[in-house]
mmCIF file of C-alpha atoms in Angstrom:
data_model
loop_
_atom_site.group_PDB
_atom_site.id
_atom_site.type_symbol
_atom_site.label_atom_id
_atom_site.label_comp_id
_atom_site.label_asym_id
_atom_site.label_seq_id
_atom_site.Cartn_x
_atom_site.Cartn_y
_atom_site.Cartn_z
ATOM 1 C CA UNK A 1 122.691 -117.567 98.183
ATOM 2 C CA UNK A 2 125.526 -117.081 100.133
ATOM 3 C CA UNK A 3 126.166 -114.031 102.385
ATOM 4 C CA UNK A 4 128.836 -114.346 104.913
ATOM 5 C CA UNK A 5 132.476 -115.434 104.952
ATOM 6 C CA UNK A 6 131.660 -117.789 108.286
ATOM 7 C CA UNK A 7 128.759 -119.457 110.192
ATOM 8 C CA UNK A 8 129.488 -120.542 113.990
ATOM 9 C CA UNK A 9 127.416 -122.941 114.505
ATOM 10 C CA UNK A 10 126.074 -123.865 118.459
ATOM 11 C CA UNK A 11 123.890 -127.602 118.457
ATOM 12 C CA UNK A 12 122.629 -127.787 122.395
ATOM 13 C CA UNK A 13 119.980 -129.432 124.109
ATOM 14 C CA UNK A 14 119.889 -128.504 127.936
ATOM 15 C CA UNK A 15 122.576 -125.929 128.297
ATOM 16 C CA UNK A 16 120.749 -122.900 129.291
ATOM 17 C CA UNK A 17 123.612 -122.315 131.685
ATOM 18 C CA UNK A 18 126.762 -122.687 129.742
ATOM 19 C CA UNK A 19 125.152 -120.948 126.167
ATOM 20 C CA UNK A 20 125.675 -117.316 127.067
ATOM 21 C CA UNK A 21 129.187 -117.801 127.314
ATOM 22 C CA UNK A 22 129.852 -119.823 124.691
ATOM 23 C CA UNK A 23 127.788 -117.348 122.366
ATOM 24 C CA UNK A 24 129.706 -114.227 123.958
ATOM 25 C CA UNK A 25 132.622 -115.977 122.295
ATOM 26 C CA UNK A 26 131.032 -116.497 118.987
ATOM 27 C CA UNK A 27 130.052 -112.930 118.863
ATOM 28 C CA UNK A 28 133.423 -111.782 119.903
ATOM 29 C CA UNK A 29 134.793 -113.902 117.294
ATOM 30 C CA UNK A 30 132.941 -112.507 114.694
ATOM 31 C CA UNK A 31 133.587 -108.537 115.784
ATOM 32 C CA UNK A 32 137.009 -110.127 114.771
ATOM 33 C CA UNK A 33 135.997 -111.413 111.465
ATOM 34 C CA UNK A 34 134.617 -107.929 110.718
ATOM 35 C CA UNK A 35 137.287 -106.214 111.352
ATOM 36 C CA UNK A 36 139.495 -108.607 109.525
ATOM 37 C CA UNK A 37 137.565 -107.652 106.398
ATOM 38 C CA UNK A 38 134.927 -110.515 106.653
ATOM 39 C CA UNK A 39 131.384 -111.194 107.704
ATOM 40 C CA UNK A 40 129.845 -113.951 109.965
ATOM 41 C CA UNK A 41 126.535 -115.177 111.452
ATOM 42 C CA UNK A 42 125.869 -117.198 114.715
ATOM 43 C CA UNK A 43 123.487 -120.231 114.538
ATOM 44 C CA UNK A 44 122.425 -121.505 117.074
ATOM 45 C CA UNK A 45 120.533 -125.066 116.716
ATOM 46 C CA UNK A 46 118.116 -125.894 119.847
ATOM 47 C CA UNK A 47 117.546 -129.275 119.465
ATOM 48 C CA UNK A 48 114.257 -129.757 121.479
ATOM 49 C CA UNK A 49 115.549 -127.950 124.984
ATOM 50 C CA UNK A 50 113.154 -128.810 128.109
ATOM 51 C CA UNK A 51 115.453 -126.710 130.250
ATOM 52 C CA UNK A 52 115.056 -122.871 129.980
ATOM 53 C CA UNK A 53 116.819 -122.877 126.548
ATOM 54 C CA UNK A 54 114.794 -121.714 124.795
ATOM 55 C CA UNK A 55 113.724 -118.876 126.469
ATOM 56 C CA UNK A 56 116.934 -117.537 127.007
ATOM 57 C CA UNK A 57 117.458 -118.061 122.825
ATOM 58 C CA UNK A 58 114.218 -115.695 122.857
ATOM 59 C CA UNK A 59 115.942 -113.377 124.359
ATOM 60 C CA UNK A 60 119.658 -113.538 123.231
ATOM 61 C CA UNK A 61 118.133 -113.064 119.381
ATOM 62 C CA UNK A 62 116.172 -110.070 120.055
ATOM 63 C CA UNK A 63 119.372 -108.348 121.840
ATOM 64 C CA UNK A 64 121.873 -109.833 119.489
ATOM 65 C CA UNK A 65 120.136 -110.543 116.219
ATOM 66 C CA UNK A 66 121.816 -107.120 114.700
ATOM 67 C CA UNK A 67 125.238 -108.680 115.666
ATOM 68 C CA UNK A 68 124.464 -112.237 114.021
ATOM 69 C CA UNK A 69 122.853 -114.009 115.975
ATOM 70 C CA UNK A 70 120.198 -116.584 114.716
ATOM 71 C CA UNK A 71 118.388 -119.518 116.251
ATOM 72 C CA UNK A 72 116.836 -122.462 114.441
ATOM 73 C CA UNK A 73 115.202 -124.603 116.870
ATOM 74 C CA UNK A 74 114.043 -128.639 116.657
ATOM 75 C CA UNK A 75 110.487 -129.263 118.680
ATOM 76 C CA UNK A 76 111.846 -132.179 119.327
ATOM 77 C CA UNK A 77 115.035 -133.862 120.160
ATOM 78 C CA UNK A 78 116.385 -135.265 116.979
ATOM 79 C CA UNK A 79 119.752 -135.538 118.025
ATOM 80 C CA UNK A 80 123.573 -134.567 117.723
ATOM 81 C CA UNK A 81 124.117 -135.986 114.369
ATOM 82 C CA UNK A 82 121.051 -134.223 113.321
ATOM 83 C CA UNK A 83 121.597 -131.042 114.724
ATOM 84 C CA UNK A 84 124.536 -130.535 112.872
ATOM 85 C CA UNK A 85 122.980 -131.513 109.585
ATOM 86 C CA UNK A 86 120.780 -128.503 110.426
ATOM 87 C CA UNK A 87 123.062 -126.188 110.822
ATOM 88 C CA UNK A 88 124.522 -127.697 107.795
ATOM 89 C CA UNK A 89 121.168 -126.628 105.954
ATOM 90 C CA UNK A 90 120.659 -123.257 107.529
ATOM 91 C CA UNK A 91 123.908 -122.006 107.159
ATOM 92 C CA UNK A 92 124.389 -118.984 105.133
ATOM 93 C CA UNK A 93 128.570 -119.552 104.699
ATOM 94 C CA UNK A 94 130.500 -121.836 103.201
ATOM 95 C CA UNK A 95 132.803 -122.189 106.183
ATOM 96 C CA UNK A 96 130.950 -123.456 109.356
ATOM 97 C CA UNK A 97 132.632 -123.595 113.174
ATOM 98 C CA UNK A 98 130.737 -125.954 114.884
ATOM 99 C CA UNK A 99 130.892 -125.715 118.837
ATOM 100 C CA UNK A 100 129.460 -127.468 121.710
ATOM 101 C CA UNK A 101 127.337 -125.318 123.793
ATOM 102 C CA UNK A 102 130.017 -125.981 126.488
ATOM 103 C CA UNK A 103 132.949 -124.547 125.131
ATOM 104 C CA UNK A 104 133.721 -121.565 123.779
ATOM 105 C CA UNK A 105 136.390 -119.872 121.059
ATOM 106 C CA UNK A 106 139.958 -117.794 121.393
ATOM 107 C CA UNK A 107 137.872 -115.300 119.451
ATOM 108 C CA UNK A 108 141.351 -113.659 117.958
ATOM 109 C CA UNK A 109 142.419 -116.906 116.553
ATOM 110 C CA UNK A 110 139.290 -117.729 114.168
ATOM 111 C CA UNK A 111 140.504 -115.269 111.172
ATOM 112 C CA UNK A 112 143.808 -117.484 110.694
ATOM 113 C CA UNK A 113 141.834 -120.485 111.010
ATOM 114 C CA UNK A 114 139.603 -118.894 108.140
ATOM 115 C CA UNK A 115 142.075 -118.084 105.837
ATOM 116 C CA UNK A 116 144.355 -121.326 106.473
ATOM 117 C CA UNK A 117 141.234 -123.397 105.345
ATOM 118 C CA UNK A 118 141.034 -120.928 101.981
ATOM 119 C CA UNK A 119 144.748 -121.393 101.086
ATOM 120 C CA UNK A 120 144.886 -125.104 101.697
ATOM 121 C CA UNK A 121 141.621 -126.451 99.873
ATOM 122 C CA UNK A 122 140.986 -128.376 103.251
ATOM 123 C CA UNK A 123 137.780 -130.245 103.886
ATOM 124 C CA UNK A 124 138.607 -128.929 107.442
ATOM 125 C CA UNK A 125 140.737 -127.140 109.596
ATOM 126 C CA UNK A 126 141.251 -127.725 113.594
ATOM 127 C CA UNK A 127 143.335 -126.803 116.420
ATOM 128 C CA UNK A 128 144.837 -126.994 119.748
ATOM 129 C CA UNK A 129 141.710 -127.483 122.216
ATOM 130 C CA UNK A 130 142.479 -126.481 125.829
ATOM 131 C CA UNK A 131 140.349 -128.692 128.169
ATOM 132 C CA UNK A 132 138.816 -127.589 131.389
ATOM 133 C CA UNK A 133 137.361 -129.819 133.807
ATOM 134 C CA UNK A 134 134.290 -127.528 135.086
ATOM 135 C CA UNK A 135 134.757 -126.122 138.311
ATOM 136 C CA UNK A 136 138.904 -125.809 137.676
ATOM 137 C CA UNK A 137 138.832 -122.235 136.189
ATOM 138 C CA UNK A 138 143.097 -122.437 135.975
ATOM 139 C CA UNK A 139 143.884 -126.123 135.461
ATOM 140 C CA UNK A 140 144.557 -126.772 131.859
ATOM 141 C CA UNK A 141 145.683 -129.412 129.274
ATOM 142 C CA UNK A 142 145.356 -129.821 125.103
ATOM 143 C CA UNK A 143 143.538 -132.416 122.879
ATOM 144 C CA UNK A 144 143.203 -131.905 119.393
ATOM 145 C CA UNK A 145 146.809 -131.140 119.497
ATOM 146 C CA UNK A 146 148.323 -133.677 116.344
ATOM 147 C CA UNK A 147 147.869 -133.429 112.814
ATOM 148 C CA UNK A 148 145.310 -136.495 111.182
ATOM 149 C CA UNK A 149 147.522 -139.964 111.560
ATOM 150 C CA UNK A 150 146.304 -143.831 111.299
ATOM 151 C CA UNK A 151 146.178 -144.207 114.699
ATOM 152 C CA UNK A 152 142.307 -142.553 114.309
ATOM 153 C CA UNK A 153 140.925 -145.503 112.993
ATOM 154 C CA UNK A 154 141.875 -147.227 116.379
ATOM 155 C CA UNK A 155 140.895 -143.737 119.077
ATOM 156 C CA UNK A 156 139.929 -140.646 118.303
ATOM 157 C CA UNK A 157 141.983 -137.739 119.434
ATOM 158 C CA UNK A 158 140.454 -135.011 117.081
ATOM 159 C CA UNK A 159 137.273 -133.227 118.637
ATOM 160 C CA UNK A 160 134.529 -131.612 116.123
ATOM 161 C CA UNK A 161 135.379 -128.127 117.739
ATOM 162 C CA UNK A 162 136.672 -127.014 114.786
ATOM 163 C CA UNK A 163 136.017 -125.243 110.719
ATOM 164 C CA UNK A 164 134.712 -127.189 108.081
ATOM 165 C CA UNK A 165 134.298 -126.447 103.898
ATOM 166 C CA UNK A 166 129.930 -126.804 103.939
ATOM 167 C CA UNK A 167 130.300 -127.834 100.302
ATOM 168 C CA UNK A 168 132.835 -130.400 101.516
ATOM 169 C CA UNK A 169 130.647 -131.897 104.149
ATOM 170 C CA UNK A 170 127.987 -132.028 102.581
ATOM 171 C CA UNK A 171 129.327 -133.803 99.261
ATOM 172 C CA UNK A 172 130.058 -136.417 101.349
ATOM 173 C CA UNK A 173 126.794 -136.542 102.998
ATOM 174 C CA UNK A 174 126.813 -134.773 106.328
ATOM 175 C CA UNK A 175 127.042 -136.039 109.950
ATOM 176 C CA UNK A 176 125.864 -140.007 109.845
ATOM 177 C CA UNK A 177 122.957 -140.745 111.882
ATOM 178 C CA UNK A 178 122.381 -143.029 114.855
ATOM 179 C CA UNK A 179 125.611 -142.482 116.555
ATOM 180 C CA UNK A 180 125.617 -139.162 117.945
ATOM 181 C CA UNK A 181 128.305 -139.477 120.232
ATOM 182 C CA UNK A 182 130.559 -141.199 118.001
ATOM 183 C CA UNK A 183 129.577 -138.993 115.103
ATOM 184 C CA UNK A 184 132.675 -136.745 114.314
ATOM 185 C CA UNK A 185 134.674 -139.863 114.663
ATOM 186 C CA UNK A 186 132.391 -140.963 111.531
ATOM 187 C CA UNK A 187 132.843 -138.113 110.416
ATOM 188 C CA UNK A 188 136.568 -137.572 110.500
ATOM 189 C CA UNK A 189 137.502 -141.416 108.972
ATOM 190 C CA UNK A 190 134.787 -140.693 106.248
ATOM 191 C CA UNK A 191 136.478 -137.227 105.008
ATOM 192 C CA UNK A 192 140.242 -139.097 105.060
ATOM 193 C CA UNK A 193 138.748 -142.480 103.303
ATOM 194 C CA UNK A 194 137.187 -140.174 100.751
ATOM 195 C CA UNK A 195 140.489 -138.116 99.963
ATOM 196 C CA UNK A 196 139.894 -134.834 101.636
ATOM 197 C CA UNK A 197 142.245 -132.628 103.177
ATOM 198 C CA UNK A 198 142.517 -132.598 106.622
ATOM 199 C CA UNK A 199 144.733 -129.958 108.024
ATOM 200 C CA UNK A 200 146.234 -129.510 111.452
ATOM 201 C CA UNK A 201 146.981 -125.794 112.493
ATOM 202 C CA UNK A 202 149.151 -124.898 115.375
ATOM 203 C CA UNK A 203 147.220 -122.784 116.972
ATOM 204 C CA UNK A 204 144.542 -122.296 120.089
ATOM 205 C CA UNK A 205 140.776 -122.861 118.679
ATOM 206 C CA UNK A 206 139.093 -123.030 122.259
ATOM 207 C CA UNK A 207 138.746 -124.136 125.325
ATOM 208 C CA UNK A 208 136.640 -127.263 125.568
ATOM 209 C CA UNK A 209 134.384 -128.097 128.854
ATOM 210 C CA UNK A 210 135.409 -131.614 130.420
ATOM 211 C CA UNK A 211 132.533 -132.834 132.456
ATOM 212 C CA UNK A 212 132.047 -136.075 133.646
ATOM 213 C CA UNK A 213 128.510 -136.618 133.136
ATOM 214 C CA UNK A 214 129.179 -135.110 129.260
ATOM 215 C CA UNK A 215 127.544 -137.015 126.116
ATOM 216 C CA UNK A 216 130.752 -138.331 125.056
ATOM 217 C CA UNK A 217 131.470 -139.528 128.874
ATOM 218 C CA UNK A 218 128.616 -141.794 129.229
ATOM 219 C CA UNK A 219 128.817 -143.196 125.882
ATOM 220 C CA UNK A 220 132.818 -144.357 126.425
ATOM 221 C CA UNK A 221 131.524 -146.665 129.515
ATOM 222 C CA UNK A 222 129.376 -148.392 127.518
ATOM 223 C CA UNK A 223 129.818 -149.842 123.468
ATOM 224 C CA UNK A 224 132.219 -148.131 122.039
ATOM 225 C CA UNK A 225 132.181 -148.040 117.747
ATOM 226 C CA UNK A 226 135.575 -149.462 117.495
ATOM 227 C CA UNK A 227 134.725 -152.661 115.996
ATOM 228 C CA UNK A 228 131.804 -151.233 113.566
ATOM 229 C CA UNK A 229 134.240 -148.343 112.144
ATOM 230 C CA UNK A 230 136.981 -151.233 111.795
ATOM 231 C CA UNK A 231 134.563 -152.939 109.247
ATOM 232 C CA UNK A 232 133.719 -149.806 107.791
ATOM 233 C CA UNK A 233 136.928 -148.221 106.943
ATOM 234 C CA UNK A 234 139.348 -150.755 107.902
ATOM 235 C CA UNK A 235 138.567 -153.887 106.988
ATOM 236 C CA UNK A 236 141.356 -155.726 106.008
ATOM 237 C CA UNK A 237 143.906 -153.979 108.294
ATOM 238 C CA UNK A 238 145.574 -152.305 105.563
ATOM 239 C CA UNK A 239 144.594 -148.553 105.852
ATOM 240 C CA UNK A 240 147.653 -147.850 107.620
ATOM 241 C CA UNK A 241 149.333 -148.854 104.424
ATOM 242 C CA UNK A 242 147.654 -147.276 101.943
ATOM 243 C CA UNK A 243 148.040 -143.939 100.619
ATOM 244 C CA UNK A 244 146.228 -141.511 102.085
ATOM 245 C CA UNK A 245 145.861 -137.454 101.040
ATOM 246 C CA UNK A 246 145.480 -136.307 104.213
ATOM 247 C CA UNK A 247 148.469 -137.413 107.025
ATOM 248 C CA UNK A 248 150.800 -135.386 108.595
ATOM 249 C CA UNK A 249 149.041 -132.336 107.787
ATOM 250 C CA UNK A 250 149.977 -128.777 109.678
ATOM 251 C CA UNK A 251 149.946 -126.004 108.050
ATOM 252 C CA UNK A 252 150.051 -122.566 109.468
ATOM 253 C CA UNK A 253 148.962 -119.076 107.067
ATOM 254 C CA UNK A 254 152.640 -117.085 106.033
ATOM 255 C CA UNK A 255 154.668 -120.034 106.621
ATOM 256 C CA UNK A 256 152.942 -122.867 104.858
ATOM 257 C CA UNK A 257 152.870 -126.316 105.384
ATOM 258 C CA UNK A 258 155.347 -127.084 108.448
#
């Protein structure tokens, strides 16, 4: 059974050092949920950590388990994709958050993300991002930043930082395995071939960790999915042509779709 309004959900594997951030953020944005009327839980999924992980997770749960906090952990490393699927599982709302380890949330901001996926029905709902290249604590600039357009079946500009509909997700089968770091991309084209709502809101979700060595950063120098999500969900060339339910989507709670 269900028994909260929202589930932040952290996937890591060897961030000991950037996790108690993050989760102060989750926790902060769940005092926010409360006090918006709501409840919450953080879940954190520790997909096979050799670092000090999960040790720290140890502790962070017995401090913090009153306040939410949860941790499901993987003995070994399954994966991204797989992670997420977990959380998926475990997840005691029907709306889940999921964030990287590495970034953390505007925790103010999450209740009109909440109730902007509620009034539109969306399979999800996402933000500006405000990336940070680690080490610059003031230097600043936005991704995530445009509502769903065709142009994603050729790059992908949306991040997974962001609120998704659990029933939604998982109706359409979860995160697709064996391509972790290409996996919201999947993800993302799957939800818009399959008609759902995809919603744009104009507002600050987080602040998302640029590093160079990052998951997503070693992956782009090598193969890249372009040609294997071209067969998949654009064959013939004619997607931009089609009719599509979700495009041009931004919506914002009180003043409705913009």
């Amino acid at each position: 059974m269900l028994r909260s309004d929202v589930c932040i959900a952290v996937p890591t594997w060897n961030h000991e050092f950037f996790l108690p951030r993050a989760l102060r953020s989750g926790l902060d944005a769940l005092r926010r949920v409360r006090d918006s009327g709501g409840t919450g839980e953080l879940l954190v999924v520790d997909d096979g950590s050799r670092d000090g992980t999960e040790a720290l997770l140890r502790s962070l749960e017995a401090l913090y388990g009153g306040q939410g906090l949860r941790v499901v952990r993987h003995e070994v490393n399954r994966g991204l994709a797989a992670a997420r699927n977990t959380a998926l599982r475990e997840a005691r709302a029907r709306y889940v958050v999921f964030m990287d380890a590495d970034n953390h949330l505007i925790p103010e901001n999450l209740p009109t993300f909440l109730r902007a996926i509620r009034e539109t029905g969306a399979a999800a709902v996402y933000g500006n991002l405000l990336m940070r290249r680690l080490g610059e604590e003031s230097a600043f600039w936005a991704c995530s930043n445009e509502s769903f357009q065709s142009r994603m079946h050729e790059e992908n500009y949306i991040d997974a930082f962001a609120l998704f509909d659990r029933d939604q997700i998982a109706d359409c089968g979860g995160y697709q395995l064996g391509c972790d770091a290409w996996a919201d991309w999947e993800l993302w084209l799957h939800l818009a071939a399959s008609g759902r709502r995809l919603v744009f809101v104009p507002l600050v979700f987080g602040v998302y960790q640029h590093m160079d060595n990052s998951m997503m950063r070693v992956a782009a120098a090598g193969e890249t999915p372009h040609a294997r999500f071209r067969r998949v969900f654009d064959q013939f060339g004619f997607r931009s042509l089609a009719p599509a339910r979700t495009r041009h989507e931004r919506y914002f709670p009180g003043l409705g779709y913009l």
